[in-house]
Tab-separated table of C-alpha atoms in Angstrom:
chain	number	residue	atom	x	y	z
E	291	MET	CA	76.228	175.632	114.057
E	292	LEU	CA	79.419	176.034	116.228
E	293	LEU	CA	77.371	176.161	119.406
E	294	ALA	CA	75.264	173.209	118.273
E	295	MET	CA	78.442	171.199	117.622
E	296	ARG	CA	79.827	172.067	120.932
E	297	VAL	CA	76.645	170.897	122.498
E	298	TYR	CA	76.480	167.719	120.522
E	299	VAL	CA	80.135	166.917	121.397
E	300	ARG	CA	79.558	167.271	124.981
E	301	VAL	CA	76.502	165.147	124.974
E	302	VAL	CA	78.315	162.249	123.064
E	303	GLU	CA	81.300	162.447	125.485
E	304	ARG	CA	79.233	162.431	128.677
E	305	GLY	CA	76.699	159.754	127.402
E	306	ASN	CA	73.545	161.582	128.708
E	307	LEU	CA	71.852	164.910	128.469
E	308	THR	CA	71.732	165.637	132.163
E	309	ALA	CA	75.610	165.518	132.595
E	310	ALA	CA	76.160	167.410	129.468
E	311	ALA	CA	73.658	170.128	130.362
E	312	ARG	CA	75.425	170.439	133.823
E	313	ASP	CA	78.840	170.862	132.171
E	314	LEU	CA	77.499	173.527	129.547
E	315	GLY	CA	75.565	175.523	132.205
E	316	MET	CA	72.241	174.809	130.194
E	317	SER	CA	69.095	173.375	131.202
E	318	GLN	CA	68.295	169.783	129.994
E	319	SER	CA	65.448	171.027	127.830
E	320	THR	CA	67.677	173.615	126.055
E	321	VAL	CA	70.298	170.901	125.195
E	322	SER	CA	67.503	168.584	123.952
E	323	GLU	CA	66.087	171.265	121.766
E	324	ARG	CA	69.416	172.144	120.262
E	325	LEU	CA	70.005	168.584	119.371
E	326	THR	CA	66.618	168.320	117.838
E	327	ARG	CA	67.100	171.453	115.745
E	328	LEU	CA	70.586	170.201	114.702
E	329	GLU	CA	69.233	166.878	113.340
E	330	SER	CA	66.532	168.752	111.652
E	331	HIS	CA	68.960	171.133	109.977
E	332	LEU	CA	71.131	168.163	108.928
E	333	GLY	CA	68.230	165.910	107.977
E	334	ALA	CA	69.782	162.891	109.660
E	335	LYS	CA	69.516	161.134	113.044
E	336	LEU	CA	72.646	161.486	115.068
E	337	LEU	CA	71.528	160.081	118.331
E	338	GLN	CA	69.316	157.333	119.720
E	339	ARG	CA	68.083	158.670	122.867
E	340	ASN	CA	66.218	157.428	126.037
E	341	THR	CA	65.652	158.803	129.613
E	342	ARG	CA	69.133	157.733	130.859
E	343	SER	CA	71.624	157.568	128.015
E	344	VAL	CA	72.401	158.397	124.331
E	345	ALA	CA	73.993	156.178	121.612
E	346	THR	CA	75.323	157.612	118.421
E	347	THR	CA	74.172	156.357	115.065
E	348	ASP	CA	76.601	155.518	112.332
E	349	VAL	CA	76.408	158.971	110.894
E	350	GLY	CA	76.400	160.326	114.400
E	351	VAL	CA	79.824	158.857	114.975
E	352	ILE	CA	81.352	160.497	111.886
E	353	PHE	CA	79.671	163.907	112.740
E	354	TYR	CA	81.033	163.752	116.323
E	355	GLU	CA	84.605	163.249	115.082
E	356	ARG	CA	84.347	166.149	112.506
E	357	SER	CA	82.440	168.419	115.133
E	358	LYS	CA	85.095	167.747	117.752
E	359	LYS	CA	87.832	168.839	115.351
E	360	ALA	CA	85.738	172.009	114.458
E	361	VAL	CA	85.206	172.915	118.113
E	362	GLU	CA	89.005	172.463	118.907
E	363	ALA	CA	89.840	174.516	115.776
E	364	ALA	CA	87.612	177.326	117.149
E	365	GLU	CA	89.234	177.150	120.609
E	366	PHE	CA	92.745	177.233	118.840
E	367	ALA	CA	91.760	180.407	117.122
E	368	GLU	CA	90.378	182.033	120.217
E	369	GLY	CA	93.778	181.323	121.949
E	370	VAL	CA	95.355	184.222	120.129
E	371	ILE	CA	93.283	186.687	121.962
E	372	PRO	CA	95.304	188.022	124.912
E	373	ALA	CA	92.399	187.836	127.243
E	374	ARG	CA	92.170	184.050	126.717
E	375	MET	CA	95.863	183.410	127.370
E	376	VAL	CA	95.561	183.562	131.107
E	377	GLY	CA	94.647	179.867	131.137
E	378	LEU	CA	92.792	177.081	129.574
E	379	LYS	CA	88.921	176.693	129.597
E	380	GLY	CA	86.394	174.066	128.764
E	381	THR	CA	86.819	170.353	129.676
E	382	LEU	CA	89.824	168.017	129.389
E	383	ARG	CA	89.041	164.380	129.077
E	384	VAL	CA	91.887	162.172	130.322
E	385	ALA	CA	91.615	158.327	129.836
E	386	ALA	CA	94.037	156.140	131.934
E	387	PRO	CA	94.518	152.632	133.525
E	388	ASN	CA	92.916	152.097	136.865
E	389	SER	CA	96.110	151.788	139.057
E	390	LEU	CA	97.920	154.742	137.731
E	391	GLY	CA	94.685	156.702	137.412
E	392	GLU	CA	93.706	156.162	141.072
E	393	VAL	CA	97.201	156.381	142.636
E	394	VAL	CA	99.283	158.592	140.527
E	395	LEU	CA	97.260	160.906	138.338
E	396	PRO	CA	95.003	162.702	140.779
E	397	GLU	CA	97.795	164.641	142.380
E	398	ILE	CA	99.453	165.375	139.036
E	399	LEU	CA	96.161	166.741	137.451
E	400	GLN	CA	95.587	168.794	140.469
E	401	ARG	CA	98.862	170.542	140.038
E	402	PHE	CA	97.888	171.054	136.374
E	403	ARG	CA	94.533	172.494	137.181
E	404	ARG	CA	96.163	174.988	139.646
E	405	LEU	CA	97.720	176.328	136.419
E	406	HIS	CA	94.410	176.441	134.767
E	407	PRO	CA	91.725	176.936	137.403
E	408	HIS	CA	88.929	177.442	134.702
E	409	LEU	CA	89.559	174.009	133.204
E	410	ALA	CA	87.273	171.053	134.153
E	411	ILE	CA	88.921	167.724	134.068
E	412	GLU	CA	87.202	164.451	133.468
E	413	LEU	CA	89.289	161.442	134.317
E	414	VAL	CA	88.070	158.187	132.902
E	415	LEU	CA	89.597	154.894	134.225
E	416	ASN	CA	89.694	151.470	132.621
E	417	ASP	CA	92.330	148.804	131.739
E	418	ARG	CA	91.205	148.468	128.128
E	419	ILE	CA	93.905	148.807	125.412
E	420	ALA	CA	92.152	151.703	123.520
E	421	GLY	CA	93.310	154.823	121.877
E	422	PRO	CA	91.978	158.299	122.694
E	423	ILE	CA	89.831	158.358	119.463
E	424	ALA	CA	87.848	155.329	120.552
E	425	GLU	CA	87.603	156.570	124.059
E	426	ARG	CA	86.602	160.109	122.918
E	427	ALA	CA	89.493	161.519	125.072
E	428	ASP	CA	91.614	164.335	124.616
E	429	ILE	CA	94.661	162.331	125.781
E	430	SER	CA	95.197	158.671	126.905
E	431	ILE	CA	97.874	157.023	129.073
E	432	ARG	CA	98.136	153.345	128.270
E	433	LEU	CA	100.288	150.408	129.336
E	434	GLY	CA	101.783	147.875	126.960
E	435	ASP	CA	102.858	147.811	123.427
E	436	ALA	CA	99.703	147.667	121.447
E	437	HIS	CA	99.442	150.380	118.858
E	438	CYS	CA	96.547	152.463	117.714
E	439	ALA	CA	95.835	154.225	114.381
E	440	ASN	CA	95.812	158.073	113.810
E	441	VAL	CA	97.366	158.962	116.978
E	442	ILE	CA	100.525	160.509	118.261
E	443	ASP	CA	102.250	157.854	120.364
E	444	GLU	CA	104.958	158.896	122.860
E	445	PRO	CA	106.753	156.517	125.168
E	446	LEU	CA	107.250	157.587	128.703
E	447	GLY	CA	109.085	154.912	130.520
E	448	LEU	CA	108.268	151.834	132.411
E	449	VAL	CA	106.126	151.040	135.461
E	450	ARG	CA	107.821	148.309	137.534
E	451	ARG	CA	105.897	145.449	139.089
E	452	VAL	CA	106.602	143.572	142.259
E	453	LEU	CA	105.594	140.351	144.008
E	454	VAL	CA	104.385	141.007	147.507
E	455	ALA	CA	102.452	139.458	150.563
E	456	ALA	CA	101.499	140.684	154.083
E	457	PRO	CA	103.600	139.799	157.080
E	458	ASP	CA	100.640	137.771	158.479
E	459	TYR	CA	100.560	135.554	155.379
E	460	ILE	CA	104.337	135.052	155.545
E	461	SER	CA	104.197	134.032	159.226
E	462	SER	CA	101.335	131.581	158.509
E	463	HIS	CA	102.523	130.108	155.275
E	464	GLY	CA	106.199	130.882	154.858
E	465	GLU	CA	108.137	133.056	152.364
E	466	PRO	CA	108.891	131.788	148.823
E	467	LYS	CA	112.608	132.071	148.148
E	468	ALA	CA	112.821	130.779	144.631
E	469	PRO	CA	110.527	130.347	141.494
E	470	GLN	CA	109.775	126.715	142.314
E	471	ASP	CA	108.307	127.666	145.634
E	472	LEU	CA	105.495	129.770	144.125
E	473	ALA	CA	103.144	126.877	143.229
E	474	ALA	CA	102.797	126.115	146.991
E	475	HIS	CA	101.262	129.517	147.708
E	476	VAL	CA	97.848	131.055	147.125
E	477	PHE	CA	98.233	133.276	144.251
E	478	MET	CA	95.885	136.298	143.527
E	479	ARG	CA	95.886	138.129	140.026
E	480	VAL	CA	93.967	140.758	138.207
E	481	THR	CA	91.892	139.376	135.201
E	482	GLY	CA	93.780	139.214	132.004
E	483	LEU	CA	97.118	138.796	133.636
E	484	PHE	CA	99.166	135.364	134.171
E	485	GLN	CA	96.206	133.353	132.611
E	486	ASP	CA	98.532	130.688	131.516
E	487	GLY	CA	99.404	129.790	134.999
E	488	VAL	CA	102.970	130.982	135.063
E	489	LEU	CA	104.722	134.024	136.444
E	490	PRO	CA	107.476	135.346	134.195
E	491	LEU	CA	110.618	136.286	135.939
E	492	LYS	CA	114.009	137.515	135.004
E	493	TYR	CA	117.168	136.720	136.856
E	494	LYS	CA	120.605	137.642	135.565
E	495	GLY	CA	119.453	138.054	132.072
E	496	GLU	CA	117.571	134.642	132.062
E	497	THR	CA	113.828	134.451	131.637
E	498	ILE	CA	112.196	131.976	134.023
E	499	ARG	CA	108.468	130.703	133.823
E	500	ALA	CA	107.479	129.874	137.356
E	501	PRO	CA	104.237	127.894	137.904
E	502	ILE	CA	101.646	129.530	140.147
E	503	ASN	CA	98.441	128.275	141.880
E	504	THR	CA	95.868	130.929	141.136
E	505	MET	CA	93.120	130.884	143.802
E	506	TRP	CA	91.719	134.481	143.491
E	507	THR	CA	91.047	136.318	140.219
E	508	LEU	CA	89.822	139.984	140.739
E	509	ALA	CA	88.360	142.490	138.152
E	510	THR	CA	90.873	145.248	139.178
E	511	TRP	CA	93.916	146.068	141.445
E	512	ARG	CA	92.063	147.602	144.231
E	513	PRO	CA	90.443	144.453	145.680
E	514	LEU	CA	93.653	142.559	144.984
E	515	HIS	CA	95.541	145.331	147.070
E	516	ALA	CA	92.924	144.904	149.867
E	517	LEU	CA	93.255	141.135	149.998
E	518	LEU	CA	96.864	141.223	149.986
E	519	LEU	CA	96.879	143.466	152.936
E	520	GLN	CA	94.455	140.999	154.802
E	521	GLY	CA	97.013	138.212	154.226
E	522	ALA	CA	94.761	136.244	151.815
E	523	GLY	CA	97.788	135.266	149.531
E	524	ILE	CA	100.709	136.559	147.453
E	525	GLY	CA	100.257	138.679	144.291
E	526	VAL	CA	101.753	141.172	141.823
E	527	LEU	CA	101.072	144.862	142.025
E	528	GLN	CA	102.355	147.845	140.010
E	529	LEU	CA	105.018	149.544	142.205
E	530	PRO	CA	103.152	152.836	142.457
E	531	ALA	CA	100.169	150.914	144.002
E	532	ALA	CA	102.419	148.897	146.462
E	533	SER	CA	105.082	151.469	147.484
E	534	ASP	CA	103.252	153.029	150.461
E	535	ALA	CA	102.300	149.630	151.957
E	536	ILE	CA	105.909	148.339	151.430
E	537	ALA	CA	107.404	151.507	153.085
E	538	SER	CA	105.123	151.047	156.029
E	539	GLY	CA	105.723	147.306	156.292
E	540	ARG	CA	102.168	146.351	155.661
E	541	LEU	CA	103.385	144.480	152.547
E	542	LYS	CA	106.759	142.734	151.998
E	543	ARG	CA	108.448	142.456	148.576
E	544	LEU	CA	108.963	138.686	147.798
E	545	MET	CA	112.038	137.350	145.957
E	546	PRO	CA	113.366	140.871	145.221
E	547	GLN	CA	116.332	139.253	143.222
E	548	TYR	CA	113.880	138.264	140.709
E	549	GLU	CA	112.407	140.860	138.311
E	550	ILE	CA	108.904	140.768	137.005
E	551	PRO	CA	108.766	142.439	133.560
E	552	GLY	CA	107.132	145.820	133.882
E	553	PHE	CA	104.716	147.728	131.679
E	554	ARG	CA	105.717	150.359	129.090
E	555	VAL	CA	103.854	153.740	129.690
E	556	ARG	CA	102.754	155.525	126.617
E	557	LEU	CA	100.943	158.821	126.107
E	558	LEU	CA	98.523	158.854	123.191
E	559	TYR	CA	96.504	161.826	121.609
E	560	PRO	CA	94.738	162.328	118.251
E	561	ASP	CA	96.991	163.349	115.353
E	562	ALA	CA	95.042	166.473	114.581
E	563	GLU	CA	95.983	169.554	112.826
E	564	PRO	CA	96.152	171.771	114.665
E	565	ILE	CA	96.741	170.067	117.927
E	566	PRO	CA	94.384	171.766	120.513
E	567	GLU	CA	96.205	174.016	123.080
E	568	LYS	CA	94.781	171.955	125.999
E	569	THR	CA	96.081	168.746	124.540
E	570	ARG	CA	99.467	170.286	123.791
E	571	LYS	CA	99.791	171.578	127.434
E	572	ILE	CA	98.632	168.511	129.203
E	573	ALA	CA	100.864	166.311	127.029
E	574	ALA	CA	103.892	168.384	127.887
E	575	PHE	CA	102.912	168.331	131.615
E	576	LEU	CA	102.315	164.639	131.819
E	577	LYS	CA	105.552	163.814	129.919
E	578	GLU	CA	107.539	165.783	132.462
E	579	GLU	CA	105.700	164.206	135.562
E	580	LEU	CA	105.422	160.707	134.425
E	581	ARG	CA	108.955	160.404	133.124
E	582	PHE	CA	110.090	161.538	136.587
E	583	MET	CA	107.833	158.910	138.068
E	584	ALA	CA	109.190	156.234	135.918
E	585	SER	CA	112.896	157.123	136.348
E	586	SER	CA	112.318	157.255	140.199
E	587	GLU	CA	110.779	153.772	140.166
E	588	GLN	CA	113.819	152.386	138.395
E	589	THR	CA	116.049	153.340	141.241
E	590	GLY	CA	113.516	152.740	144.072
E	591	ARG	CA	113.238	156.490	144.910
E	592	GLN	CA	109.857	157.784	145.295
E	593	PRO	CA	108.790	161.183	143.935
E	594	ASP	CA	108.475	164.016	146.330
């Protein structure tokens, strides 16, 4: 039953039999057979399957949550055996927002994996405000203040945001010096931000709502970054995504005397008992690494 649960959990998390079979070192037919036998044993349909993907039934969602806890409890028990204390094994699923996940996390997770070379890491990137339970993740890094139920929620610091443009854009269109200048420029934004047509700014403790002229709306930060480098307009980036281009002169920070409110960074993981060893260790590692990153951004100093 424990092996069947382990197979089922992996299939649900990967979303299809092929990927799960590859992770588990099994053939796809073996995985399919174990799922069929599990459903027969339980007398319930857990998954709706087709050739490309799987979807959990209502009872399948509940069985997944309980199976994951059972598998994690077994791994926790195995951890007392000395031979298993040399490093973590299995798969660690980390959910994160696009910008931090693409720019900051790969290097951090690679350092963590050097400590645990038998651990497989799955990094899932999206900008949804969702907790680790909904994302079926061992741990989530999220931006903002929204709260999720049944999770441990630890604040990590603040990610600063900066208004930038390329030198080519500035030479052609001029450089905004004050909030009232922004409406005359081509503004580019990521979907979901600044939808009300204003850019919030802080100056000497005062909050200013500066009108903007949005001409580009992009799904994620990456195409926004590319268009900014091409001189297509002005826009706001998280500092980790802009720091290299600013340092090399490919982007220039605009109106640096005005602060754009940053995003709070939070670390979320299921409030389980016991907390799995891999979750405890990655949580401690990320808290150290991301707090250092956040504090270095406050002073403008970049991590080594």
